[in-house]
Each structure stands twice: as C-alpha cells, then as structure tokens.
mmCIF file of C-alpha atoms and ligand atoms in Angstrom:
data_model
loop_
_atom_site.group_PDB
_atom_site.id
_atom_site.type_symbol
_atom_site.label_atom_id
_atom_site.label_comp_id
_atom_site.label_asym_id
_atom_site.label_seq_id
_atom_site.Cartn_x
_atom_site.Cartn_y
_atom_site.Cartn_z
ATOM 1 C CA MET A 1 0.025 -0.050 0.020
ATOM 2 C CA GLN A 2 1.088 3.491 -0.660
ATOM 3 C CA PRO A 3 -0.125 6.774 1.101
ATOM 4 C CA LYS A 4 -0.246 9.932 -0.902
ATOM 5 C CA PRO A 5 3.479 10.938 -1.369
ATOM 6 C CA ASN A 6 2.824 14.515 -0.242
ATOM 7 C CA ILE A 7 1.769 13.445 3.275
ATOM 8 C CA VAL A 8 4.423 10.838 4.095
ATOM 9 C CA HIS A 9 6.812 13.436 5.574
ATOM 10 C CA LEU A 10 4.122 15.265 7.533
ATOM 11 C CA PRO A 11 4.375 15.107 11.288
ATOM 12 C CA ALA A 12 1.297 14.306 13.408
ATOM 13 C CA TYR A 13 0.420 17.368 15.481
ATOM 14 C CA GLN A 14 2.594 17.741 18.615
ATOM 15 C CA PRO A 15 0.400 18.823 21.467
ATOM 16 C CA GLY A 16 1.540 20.432 24.715
ATOM 17 C CA LYS A 17 2.786 17.778 27.190
ATOM 18 C CA PRO A 18 -0.051 16.583 29.411
ATOM 19 C CA VAL A 19 0.230 17.493 33.173
ATOM 20 C CA GLU A 20 -0.286 13.866 34.330
ATOM 21 C CA ASP A 21 2.661 12.641 32.178
ATOM 22 C CA VAL A 22 5.120 15.152 33.691
ATOM 23 C CA GLN A 23 3.876 14.486 37.178
ATOM 24 C CA ARG A 24 4.436 10.736 36.694
ATOM 25 C CA GLU A 25 7.678 10.872 34.831
ATOM 26 C CA LEU A 26 9.436 13.425 37.153
ATOM 27 C CA GLY A 27 7.605 12.588 40.460
ATOM 28 C CA LEU A 28 6.474 16.130 41.028
ATOM 29 C CA ALA A 29 3.655 16.934 43.342
ATOM 30 C CA GLU A 30 2.493 19.991 41.401
ATOM 31 C CA VAL A 31 2.801 20.752 37.689
ATOM 32 C CA ILE A 32 1.329 23.713 35.899
ATOM 33 C CA LYS A 33 0.698 23.753 32.220
ATOM 34 C CA LEU A 34 1.058 27.052 30.377
ATOM 35 C CA ALA A 35 1.576 25.483 27.001
ATOM 36 C CA SER A 36 -1.671 25.166 25.063
ATOM 37 C CA ASN A 37 -3.349 28.532 25.657
ATOM 38 C CA GLU A 38 -6.087 26.965 27.613
ATOM 39 C CA ASN A 39 -8.283 29.111 29.894
ATOM 40 C CA PRO A 40 -6.956 28.924 33.486
ATOM 41 C CA TYR A 41 -10.445 29.866 34.748
ATOM 42 C CA GLY A 42 -12.087 26.817 33.174
ATOM 43 C CA SER A 43 -15.488 27.597 31.496
ATOM 44 C CA SER A 44 -18.757 29.117 32.410
ATOM 45 C CA PRO A 45 -20.606 26.923 35.001
ATOM 46 C CA LYS A 46 -23.680 27.263 32.699
ATOM 47 C CA ALA A 47 -21.820 25.263 30.058
ATOM 48 C CA LYS A 48 -21.339 22.351 32.595
ATOM 49 C CA GLU A 49 -24.947 22.468 33.467
ATOM 50 C CA ALA A 50 -25.925 22.398 29.843
ATOM 51 C CA ILE A 51 -23.788 19.232 29.310
ATOM 52 C CA ALA A 52 -25.320 17.535 32.326
ATOM 53 C CA ARG A 53 -28.829 18.221 30.916
ATOM 54 C CA GLU A 54 -27.769 16.830 27.512
ATOM 55 C CA ALA A 55 -26.673 13.497 28.976
ATOM 56 C CA ALA A 56 -30.215 12.177 28.609
ATOM 57 C CA ASN A 57 -29.790 12.357 24.807
ATOM 58 C CA ILE A 58 -26.484 10.579 24.587
ATOM 59 C CA SER A 59 -27.811 7.968 22.155
ATOM 60 C CA VAL A 60 -29.373 10.377 19.724
ATOM 61 C CA TYR A 61 -27.388 11.915 16.903
ATOM 62 C CA PRO A 62 -26.665 15.581 17.261
ATOM 63 C CA ASP A 63 -28.335 18.240 14.994
ATOM 64 C CA GLY A 64 -25.990 18.004 12.038
ATOM 65 C CA ALA A 65 -26.346 21.607 11.091
ATOM 66 C CA SER A 66 -26.036 22.919 14.644
ATOM 67 C CA ILE A 67 -29.202 25.009 13.981
ATOM 68 C CA LYS A 68 -29.795 26.485 17.374
ATOM 69 C CA LEU A 69 -26.150 27.236 17.982
ATOM 70 C CA THR A 70 -25.832 28.730 14.496
ATOM 71 C CA GLU A 71 -28.800 30.979 15.208
ATOM 72 C CA ALA A 72 -27.368 32.097 18.507
ATOM 73 C CA VAL A 73 -23.927 32.916 17.038
ATOM 74 C CA ALA A 74 -25.476 34.664 14.015
ATOM 75 C CA ARG A 75 -27.665 36.817 16.466
ATOM 76 C CA HIS A 76 -24.566 37.512 18.640
ATOM 77 C CA TYR A 77 -22.621 38.873 15.727
ATOM 78 C CA GLY A 78 -25.455 40.319 13.609
ATOM 79 C CA VAL A 79 -25.031 38.062 10.680
ATOM 80 C CA ASN A 80 -27.288 35.604 8.894
ATOM 81 C CA PRO A 81 -27.385 31.937 10.027
ATOM 82 C CA ASP A 82 -26.282 30.958 6.469
ATOM 83 C CA GLN A 83 -23.089 32.768 6.980
ATOM 84 C CA VAL A 84 -21.844 30.383 9.734
ATOM 85 C CA ILE A 85 -20.305 26.975 9.544
ATOM 86 C CA PHE A 86 -19.217 24.861 12.558
ATOM 87 C CA GLY A 87 -16.326 22.537 12.946
ATOM 88 C CA ALA A 88 -14.832 20.184 15.526
ATOM 89 C CA GLY A 89 -12.743 23.155 16.610
ATOM 90 C CA ALA A 90 -11.562 25.916 14.259
ATOM 91 C CA ASP A 91 -8.988 23.311 13.285
ATOM 92 C CA GLU A 92 -11.596 21.458 11.399
ATOM 93 C CA VAL A 93 -12.837 24.562 9.679
ATOM 94 C CA ILE A 94 -9.219 25.098 8.496
ATOM 95 C CA MET A 95 -9.139 21.533 7.102
ATOM 96 C CA MET A 96 -12.552 22.006 5.370
ATOM 97 C CA ILE A 97 -11.493 25.292 3.697
ATOM 98 C CA ALA A 98 -8.276 23.686 2.426
ATOM 99 C CA ARG A 99 -10.161 20.662 1.286
ATOM 100 C CA ALA A 100 -12.839 22.701 -0.500
ATOM 101 C CA TYR A 101 -10.563 25.279 -2.071
ATOM 102 C CA LEU A 102 -7.058 23.993 -2.682
ATOM 103 C CA ARG A 103 -6.188 21.912 -5.783
ATOM 104 C CA PRO A 104 -2.641 20.374 -6.391
ATOM 105 C CA GLY A 105 -0.385 23.125 -7.441
ATOM 106 C CA ASP A 106 -2.507 26.027 -6.162
ATOM 107 C CA GLU A 107 -0.614 28.581 -4.114
ATOM 108 C CA THR A 108 -1.415 29.671 -0.582
ATOM 109 C CA VAL A 109 0.287 32.482 1.213
ATOM 110 C CA MET A 110 0.852 32.807 4.962
ATOM 111 C CA ALA A 111 3.289 34.248 7.486
ATOM 112 C CA ALA A 112 6.630 32.398 8.013
ATOM 113 C CA SER A 113 5.812 31.770 11.748
ATOM 114 C CA THR A 114 2.154 31.139 12.231
ATOM 115 C CA PHE A 115 -0.369 28.473 13.209
ATOM 116 C CA SER A 116 0.969 25.220 11.801
ATOM 117 C CA GLN A 117 -2.341 23.858 10.560
ATOM 118 C CA TYR A 118 -2.634 26.196 7.541
ATOM 119 C CA ARG A 119 0.458 24.759 5.964
ATOM 120 C CA HIS A 120 -0.308 21.251 7.212
ATOM 121 C CA HIS A 121 -3.613 21.039 5.302
ATOM 122 C CA ALA A 122 -2.190 22.830 2.259
ATOM 123 C CA GLU A 123 0.362 20.061 1.958
ATOM 124 C CA ILE A 124 -2.317 17.387 2.321
ATOM 125 C CA GLU A 125 -4.026 18.968 -0.668
ATOM 126 C CA ASN A 126 -0.672 19.144 -2.521
ATOM 127 C CA ALA A 127 -0.795 22.898 -2.751
ATOM 128 C CA VAL A 128 2.256 25.144 -2.783
ATOM 129 C CA THR A 129 2.809 27.082 0.405
ATOM 130 C CA ILE A 130 4.414 30.521 0.105
ATOM 131 C CA GLU A 131 5.794 31.594 3.539
ATOM 132 C CA VAL A 132 6.461 35.304 3.934
ATOM 133 C CA PRO A 133 9.055 36.434 6.549
ATOM 134 C CA MET A 134 7.606 38.288 9.596
ATOM 135 C CA LYS A 135 8.496 41.831 10.445
ATOM 136 C CA ASP A 136 9.173 42.198 14.288
ATOM 137 C CA GLY A 137 7.040 39.172 14.800
ATOM 138 C CA LYS A 138 4.206 40.692 12.864
ATOM 139 C CA HIS A 139 2.493 39.637 9.566
ATOM 140 C CA ASP A 140 4.166 41.793 6.843
ATOM 141 C CA LEU A 141 0.971 42.333 4.882
ATOM 142 C CA PRO A 142 2.501 44.439 2.056
ATOM 143 C CA ALA A 143 5.011 41.658 1.397
ATOM 144 C CA MET A 144 2.327 39.054 1.594
ATOM 145 C CA LEU A 145 0.239 41.022 -0.963
ATOM 146 C CA ALA A 146 3.289 41.082 -3.237
ATOM 147 C CA GLN A 147 3.290 37.190 -3.200
ATOM 148 C CA VAL A 148 -0.256 36.976 -4.482
ATOM 149 C CA THR A 149 -0.317 35.678 -8.123
ATOM 150 C CA GLU A 150 -3.029 34.386 -10.429
ATOM 151 C CA ARG A 151 -2.247 30.930 -8.852
ATOM 152 C CA THR A 152 -3.069 32.140 -5.255
ATOM 153 C CA ARG A 153 -6.236 30.616 -3.844
ATOM 154 C CA ILE A 154 -6.035 31.431 -0.074
ATOM 155 C CA VAL A 155 -4.117 33.906 2.105
ATOM 156 C CA TRP A 156 -4.054 33.096 5.799
ATOM 157 C CA ILE A 157 -3.837 35.831 8.423
ATOM 158 C CA CYS A 158 -3.726 34.877 12.098
ATOM 159 C CA ASN A 159 -4.717 37.873 14.187
ATOM 160 C CA PRO A 160 -3.575 37.812 17.016
ATOM 161 C CA ASN A 161 -0.787 35.611 15.519
ATOM 162 C CA ASN A 162 0.003 32.349 17.203
ATOM 163 C CA PRO A 163 2.858 31.987 18.331
ATOM 164 C CA THR A 164 4.052 35.641 18.386
ATOM 165 C CA GLY A 165 0.986 37.173 19.936
ATOM 166 C CA THR A 166 1.183 40.245 17.667
ATOM 167 C CA ILE A 167 -1.743 41.913 15.760
ATOM 168 C CA VAL A 168 -2.148 43.599 12.489
ATOM 169 C CA THR A 169 -4.126 46.857 12.810
ATOM 170 C CA ARG A 170 -7.413 47.880 11.159
ATOM 171 C CA ASP A 171 -5.662 50.138 8.673
ATOM 172 C CA GLU A 172 -3.113 47.523 7.771
ATOM 173 C CA LEU A 173 -5.758 44.913 7.259
ATOM 174 C CA GLU A 174 -8.071 47.228 5.292
ATOM 175 C CA SER A 175 -5.372 48.254 2.838
ATOM 176 C CA PHE A 176 -4.319 44.581 2.364
ATOM 177 C CA LEU A 177 -7.987 43.485 1.745
ATOM 178 C CA THR A 178 -8.367 46.389 -0.760
ATOM 179 C CA GLY A 179 -5.370 45.274 -2.615
ATOM 180 C CA VAL A 180 -6.068 41.526 -2.842
ATOM 181 C CA PRO A 181 -8.143 40.379 -5.902
ATOM 182 C CA SER A 182 -11.657 39.314 -4.816
ATOM 183 C CA SER A 183 -11.016 35.916 -6.392
ATOM 184 C CA VAL A 184 -8.560 35.117 -3.567
ATOM 185 C CA MET A 185 -10.056 33.896 -0.275
ATOM 186 C CA VAL A 186 -8.594 35.635 2.835
ATOM 187 C CA VAL A 187 -8.938 33.582 6.034
ATOM 188 C CA LEU A 188 -8.668 35.741 9.027
ATOM 189 C CA ASP A 189 -8.090 33.429 12.143
ATOM 190 C CA GLU A 190 -9.326 35.209 15.165
ATOM 191 C CA ALA A 191 -9.096 32.400 17.669
ATOM 192 C CA TYR A 192 -7.898 34.864 20.288
ATOM 193 C CA ALA A 193 -10.131 37.871 19.239
ATOM 194 C CA GLU A 194 -12.019 37.997 22.660
ATOM 195 C CA TYR A 195 -8.743 38.544 24.512
ATOM 196 C CA VAL A 196 -7.693 41.647 22.527
ATOM 197 C CA THR A 197 -7.901 45.082 24.333
ATOM 198 C CA ASP A 198 -6.045 47.187 21.815
ATOM 199 C CA PRO A 199 -8.452 49.701 20.078
ATOM 200 C CA ALA A 200 -6.456 49.411 16.769
ATOM 201 C CA TYR A 201 -7.525 45.726 16.522
ATOM 202 C CA PRO A 202 -9.823 45.141 13.557
ATOM 203 C CA ASN A 203 -12.976 43.161 14.083
ATOM 204 C CA GLY A 204 -12.939 40.876 11.069
ATOM 205 C CA LEU A 205 -16.765 40.456 11.213
ATOM 206 C CA GLU A 206 -17.268 44.258 10.519
ATOM 207 C CA LEU A 207 -15.251 43.840 7.305
ATOM 208 C CA LEU A 208 -17.372 41.010 5.890
ATOM 209 C CA LYS A 209 -19.868 43.333 4.101
ATOM 210 C CA ARG A 210 -17.124 45.082 2.198
ATOM 211 C CA PHE A 211 -14.903 42.113 1.565
ATOM 212 C CA PRO A 212 -16.937 38.999 0.550
ATOM 213 C CA ASN A 213 -13.812 37.016 0.046
ATOM 214 C CA LEU A 214 -13.164 37.087 3.781
ATOM 215 C CA VAL A 215 -13.701 34.192 6.053
ATOM 216 C CA VAL A 216 -13.361 34.816 9.788
ATOM 217 C CA LEU A 217 -12.475 31.854 12.161
ATOM 218 C CA ARG A 218 -13.516 31.856 15.826
ATOM 219 C CA THR A 219 -13.537 29.191 18.536
ATOM 220 C CA PHE A 220 -14.992 28.139 21.742
ATOM 221 C CA SER A 221 -11.666 26.603 22.831
ATOM 222 C CA LYS A 222 -9.881 29.668 24.095
ATOM 223 C CA ILE A 223 -11.594 32.367 26.049
ATOM 224 C CA TYR A 224 -14.790 30.220 26.348
ATOM 225 C CA GLY A 225 -12.735 27.478 27.874
ATOM 226 C CA LEU A 226 -14.400 24.618 25.915
ATOM 227 C CA ALA A 227 -11.198 23.175 24.342
ATOM 228 C CA SER A 228 -12.062 19.592 25.183
ATOM 229 C CA LEU A 229 -15.470 19.680 23.398
ATOM 230 C CA ARG A 230 -14.004 20.708 19.985
ATOM 231 C CA VAL A 231 -16.172 23.473 18.680
ATOM 232 C CA GLY A 232 -15.182 26.315 16.432
ATOM 233 C CA TYR A 233 -16.626 28.141 13.484
ATOM 234 C CA GLY A 234 -16.182 30.109 10.307
ATOM 235 C CA ILE A 235 -18.193 33.220 9.349
ATOM 236 C CA GLY A 236 -18.259 34.519 5.736
ATOM 237 C CA GLU A 237 -20.476 35.417 2.832
ATOM 238 C CA ALA A 238 -23.336 32.887 2.549
ATOM 239 C CA SER A 239 -22.225 31.697 -0.921
ATOM 240 C CA VAL A 240 -18.753 30.987 0.379
ATOM 241 C CA ILE A 241 -20.013 29.107 3.418
ATOM 242 C CA ARG A 242 -22.348 27.165 1.209
ATOM 243 C CA SER A 243 -19.301 26.196 -0.907
ATOM 244 C CA ILE A 244 -17.499 24.771 2.065
ATOM 245 C CA ASN A 245 -20.394 22.821 3.398
ATOM 246 C CA PRO A 246 -20.149 19.708 1.148
ATOM 247 C CA VAL A 247 -16.886 18.689 2.716
ATOM 248 C CA ARG A 248 -18.195 18.938 6.233
ATOM 249 C CA LEU A 249 -18.767 15.558 7.906
ATOM 250 C CA PRO A 250 -22.484 15.038 8.638
ATOM 251 C CA PHE A 251 -22.307 15.137 12.461
ATOM 252 C CA ASN A 252 -19.011 17.006 13.038
ATOM 253 C CA THR A 253 -20.047 18.729 16.275
ATOM 254 C CA THR A 254 -21.465 16.818 19.207
ATOM 255 C CA ARG A 255 -24.644 17.443 21.190
ATOM 256 C CA PHE A 256 -22.492 18.344 24.198
ATOM 257 C CA ALA A 257 -20.374 20.807 22.265
ATOM 258 C CA GLN A 258 -23.394 22.524 20.854
ATOM 259 C CA ALA A 259 -25.208 22.657 24.155
ATOM 260 C CA ALA A 260 -22.206 23.892 26.075
ATOM 261 C CA ALA A 261 -21.273 26.470 23.431
ATOM 262 C CA LEU A 262 -24.765 27.843 23.389
ATOM 263 C CA ALA A 263 -24.763 28.232 27.222
ATOM 264 C CA ALA A 264 -21.264 29.682 27.153
ATOM 265 C CA LEU A 265 -22.152 32.254 24.494
ATOM 266 C CA GLU A 266 -24.920 33.536 26.698
ATOM 267 C CA ASP A 267 -22.471 33.966 29.660
ATOM 268 C CA GLN A 268 -20.624 37.129 28.401
ATOM 269 C CA ALA A 269 -19.890 38.103 32.040
ATOM 270 C CA PHE A 270 -17.581 35.161 32.219
ATOM 271 C CA VAL A 271 -15.883 36.101 28.939
ATOM 272 C CA GLY A 272 -15.451 39.768 30.090
ATOM 273 C CA GLU A 273 -13.989 38.681 33.442
ATOM 274 C CA CYS A 274 -11.563 36.274 31.724
ATOM 275 C CA ARG A 275 -10.463 39.140 29.342
ATOM 276 C CA ARG A 276 -9.928 41.462 32.252
ATOM 277 C CA LYS A 277 -7.826 38.974 34.297
ATOM 278 C CA ASN A 278 -5.880 37.918 31.230
ATOM 279 C CA HIS A 279 -5.020 41.597 30.509
ATOM 280 C CA GLU A 280 -3.674 41.908 34.052
ATOM 281 C CA GLY A 281 -1.776 38.675 33.729
ATOM 282 C CA ARG A 282 -0.110 39.875 30.492
ATOM 283 C CA GLN A 283 1.037 42.948 32.299
ATOM 284 C CA VAL A 284 2.509 40.940 35.261
ATOM 285 C CA LEU A 285 4.439 38.820 32.826
ATOM 286 C CA LYS A 286 5.708 41.786 30.850
ATOM 287 C CA GLN A 287 7.020 43.452 34.066
ATOM 288 C CA ALA A 288 8.782 40.237 35.059
ATOM 289 C CA PHE A 289 10.314 39.881 31.698
ATOM 290 C CA ASP A 290 11.539 43.555 31.716
ATOM 291 C CA ARG A 291 13.050 43.007 35.260
ATOM 292 C CA LEU A 292 14.822 39.868 33.945
ATOM 293 C CA GLY A 293 16.042 41.701 30.944
ATOM 294 C CA LEU A 294 14.117 39.471 28.494
ATOM 295 C CA ASP A 295 12.478 40.825 25.259
ATOM 296 C CA SER A 296 8.979 39.706 24.463
ATOM 297 C CA PHE A 297 6.657 40.525 21.615
ATOM 298 C CA PRO A 298 3.611 42.713 22.337
ATOM 299 C CA ALA A 299 1.104 40.153 23.582
ATOM 300 C CA HIS A 300 -2.515 40.541 22.441
ATOM 301 C CA GLY A 301 -3.924 37.092 23.136
ATOM 302 C CA ASN A 302 -3.541 34.811 26.239
ATOM 303 C CA PHE A 303 0.054 33.961 25.549
ATOM 304 C CA VAL A 304 3.446 35.630 25.271
ATOM 305 C CA LEU A 305 6.445 34.752 23.077
ATOM 306 C CA VAL A 306 9.559 35.632 25.041
ATOM 307 C CA ASP A 307 13.263 35.553 24.124
ATOM 308 C CA VAL A 308 15.010 33.574 26.766
ATOM 309 C CA ARG A 309 18.425 33.995 24.898
ATOM 310 C CA ARG A 310 19.110 30.355 25.252
ATOM 311 C CA PRO A 311 17.971 27.297 23.218
ATOM 312 C CA SER A 312 14.257 27.105 23.824
ATOM 313 C CA THR A 313 14.127 23.347 24.201
ATOM 314 C CA GLU A 314 16.703 23.387 26.936
ATOM 315 C CA VAL A 315 14.849 26.172 28.844
ATOM 316 C CA PHE A 316 11.725 24.051 28.304
ATOM 317 C CA ASP A 317 13.432 21.068 29.991
ATOM 318 C CA ALA A 318 14.752 23.056 32.868
ATOM 319 C CA LEU A 319 11.289 24.630 33.481
ATOM 320 C CA LEU A 320 9.757 21.148 33.214
ATOM 321 C CA ARG A 321 12.061 19.861 36.041
ATOM 322 C CA LYS A 322 10.551 22.692 38.069
ATOM 323 C CA GLY A 323 7.044 21.552 37.169
ATOM 324 C CA VAL A 324 6.142 24.234 34.607
ATOM 325 C CA ILE A 325 5.227 23.181 31.104
ATOM 326 C CA VAL A 326 5.635 25.892 28.344
ATOM 327 C CA ARG A 327 5.914 25.620 24.617
ATOM 328 C CA PRO A 328 9.406 25.708 22.849
ATOM 329 C CA GLY A 329 10.518 25.171 19.249
ATOM 330 C CA HIS A 330 8.630 27.850 17.167
ATOM 331 C CA LYS A 331 9.802 28.176 13.610
ATOM 332 C CA GLY A 332 12.153 31.080 13.220
ATOM 333 C CA TYR A 333 12.339 31.685 16.953
ATOM 334 C CA PRO A 334 14.953 29.056 18.358
ATOM 335 C CA ASN A 335 15.433 30.995 21.503
ATOM 336 C CA HIS A 336 11.859 31.918 22.376
ATOM 337 C CA ILE A 337 9.355 30.084 24.520
ATOM 338 C CA ARG A 338 5.579 30.615 24.214
ATOM 339 C CA ILE A 339 3.890 31.002 27.606
ATOM 340 C CA THR A 340 0.189 30.917 28.208
ATOM 341 C CA VAL A 341 -1.054 33.590 30.569
ATOM 342 C CA GLY A 342 -2.196 31.698 33.643
ATOM 343 C CA SER A 343 -3.971 32.545 36.836
ATOM 344 C CA PRO A 344 -2.079 34.965 39.138
ATOM 345 C CA ASP A 345 -0.818 31.913 41.124
ATOM 346 C CA GLN A 346 0.367 30.096 38.033
ATOM 347 C CA ASN A 347 1.953 33.348 36.679
ATOM 348 C CA GLY A 348 3.812 33.712 39.942
ATOM 349 C CA LYS A 349 5.135 30.203 39.791
ATOM 350 C CA LEU A 350 6.215 30.535 36.205
ATOM 351 C CA ILE A 351 8.134 33.694 36.906
ATOM 352 C CA ALA A 352 9.817 32.165 39.956
ATOM 353 C CA ALA A 353 10.744 29.014 37.984
ATOM 354 C CA LEU A 354 12.040 31.019 34.979
ATOM 355 C CA GLU A 355 14.074 33.301 37.218
ATOM 356 C CA ALA A 356 15.641 30.360 39.006
ATOM 357 C CA VAL A 357 16.506 28.615 35.652
ATOM 358 C CA LEU A 358 18.182 31.808 34.371
ATOM 359 C CA ARG A 359 19.901 32.610 37.675
ATOM 360 C CA GLU A 360 21.272 29.101 38.212
ATOM 361 C CA ASP A 361 22.535 29.329 34.656
ATOM 362 C CA GLN A 362 21.320 25.815 34.120
ATOM 363 C CA VAL A 363 21.189 26.551 30.362
ATOM 364 C CA PRO A 364 24.192 28.180 28.699
ATOM 365 C CA ARG A 365 23.446 31.181 26.617
ATOM 366 C CA ALA A 366 22.908 30.815 22.909
HETATM 367 C C1 PLP B 401 -6.098 27.169 19.205
HETATM 368 C C2 PLP B 401 -6.099 27.728 17.742
HETATM 369 C C3 PLP B 401 -6.976 27.309 16.825
HETATM 370 C C4 PLP B 401 -7.960 26.189 16.820
HETATM 371 O O1 PLP B 401 -8.544 25.879 17.989
HETATM 372 P P1 PLP B 401 -9.679 24.793 18.022
HETATM 373 O O2 PLP B 401 -9.482 24.173 19.399
HETATM 374 O O3 PLP B 401 -9.490 23.774 16.920
HETATM 375 O O4 PLP B 401 -10.985 25.563 17.843
HETATM 376 C C5 PLP B 401 -7.036 27.960 15.549
HETATM 377 N N1 PLP B 401 -6.206 28.879 15.255
HETATM 378 C C6 PLP B 401 -5.268 29.320 16.187
HETATM 379 C C7 PLP B 401 -4.324 30.427 15.779
HETATM 380 C C8 PLP B 401 -5.239 28.755 17.441
HETATM 381 O O5 PLP B 401 -4.270 29.124 18.264
#
C-alpha cells in the first residue's frame, strides 16, 4: 500500500505535554501547564450544566447543522445563519477550507511563523505554500500581498498571531484587503479575538460586508474554555459558506459541544472577566520579563512569546524539571518560548521558575 506521497513527511500534530505525564515521569507533586493557551479559569458553570442536561440524549445523533447554536452565534454577531459553519474546533474549519478550495499546485500565502495547521492542510491537498518572513514578529501584509499571483487561492492571516501574539491593525488589514483580488480567499483566524484590548484591533466580522472573499475563524476553545469539546466556526459570505459545506462531515459537532457552546455564549460576563484577568496577567508577565532583561513581543492574546536567549528546548526542559510546562520550538524563533497567561498563582510560579533557571545558569546562553 502507498499513502499519498505529499503526506508521508508530515508530522502528526505535537500537542503540549499533558500535566499527568510530567507528574508521573518526574515525580512532581504540582505541575502547571502554560503550553496550550487553555483558559486557566475553566469555563462558564452554565456550560457544565448544559452538558449535564444533555446527557439524557447521549444515544441520539446531534443536530448535524447545529441549527440552534448557529442561530445564537449569528444573532450574537449580527450576521445571517447561512453565514456560519461549525467545525470540530476551528482546526476542522481550516481543514474544510483547504479541502474545499485548494487543488494540487494552487498557491497559498501565509506568514513564516504562524499557526501550523494552515501549511499542514495545504500540503495534504498538494498545494504550494508561500511563507512570507515576519517583520518584528508581525505579519508583513504588504510583502504578503506582493506574493499573491493568479495561482493564489487562499491567504491566511492569524490575528492575534500564534505564536508571536502580535496583531495587524485595522488600517493595515483594510489596505491589504483592498489590494487583494476578490477571487482570492482571505482567511482571518481570530481564535484569540476576545482577549484583545487594543483599540487598533480590527474586528474581522465588521469587514465581511465590504470584503465578501473574507472568512473569519473563531473558536469556543480559548476564552470560552471549551477546548475539550471541539467546537469552532467560520463566518463568511453565505455563498462562500455554502461552498465549504459539502466537505463537512454530517455530524461534526457533538450534542455536548453544541449545548455547552450555546450556554457559554450567553454568559458574556464570564468572557469579560476572563479578558480582564488575562489583561492583568499579560502585564504581570511583561513586568517580570522587563525585570529579567528578556525581550518579548507585544502580547494581544492569552500567551506571550519571550526571548530567553538560550535554546528554547533546553529552557523548556529546565522549566519542566521545576514543574512548569511551556511551549518551545517555534519556527524562526529558536530562543523563544511561548507561555500561556495563567492565573495569578500560576504566573507567579512561572516567573519564579524562570528566574531560577536563568539565575542558576542551568542553560548556557545561545
Ligand atoms: C487554538 C487555535 C485554533 C484552533 O482551535 P480549536 O480548538 O481547533 O478551535 C485555531 N487557530 C489558532 C491560531 C489557534 O491558536
């Protein structure tokens, strides 16, 4: 047997290390995970209640089209229900878009250091990935625009960008969208949108009317704290969403995910509280990095990419021995680690552990 030749070299996704594994392997009593941008405050209690209520229907297929949730999300954002498509996480929406739009040899443009799944799915479709170098950890939109040709099918913009945490501003995005031919799809991944507090941040949904080639991705995994349930969505022009729908699996979101997401969406007080605490956490981390003489990129999501001036995998190992899991090994940033903003207690432990690792000089400088 022979798999498709373009997928044999592809790695399976490497998730953050699970807390239980580290506890067992290193015999540590307490381990904190700041590696996967999960919400340290969990999720709305209303989401858990909704799941408990749904347990009675465990043997019944979910509503394949997520009608109630679709209506609620559409109402929440002031769009029509036919403009929304759900996936098993925004990850699945990325896969569906690639599957629906990329043919072998088509070109797709993205930033050089961004969310890995855009390239991953482009390669599965045998498309050609054009990676554009970042500028100070930011998407270089004029340089990306210059790479758009008649072969380009999709441009991916991650805003805030994972892993750098930077944003492109409304002006930057609007001039990019104005320059891109309307035949090119622009996917704006806003997985962390709800965490952004900078007024220069563009709300992709407000741009949909003017730019019908735009598809905005959002998720319930991050600020809503429902990562385990796998539910995310894309919003775009109705005809574009309709064009993606044929590749969606019939029952790709579960009853529990739909019920929990619906309840979580209604609890905007929880979202606001998480945004506020995350904003404070970002400032605490920034102050600590400044004190330790470490440069970090302006963080707009719930994570920070910080230059530890030592090989990131070694700092990762040293922090792991102290019971803190972070994320090393980001393309183009060999000396940076990505740290999820945790609770005040977790942030304090991370700062103490990082300070000890640097002070003890456990890791030689790069
Ligand atoms: C986490 C993340 C996603 C996908 O999250 P799901 O859990 O699949 O909804 C998408 N894009 C970016 C940039 C992310 O960081």
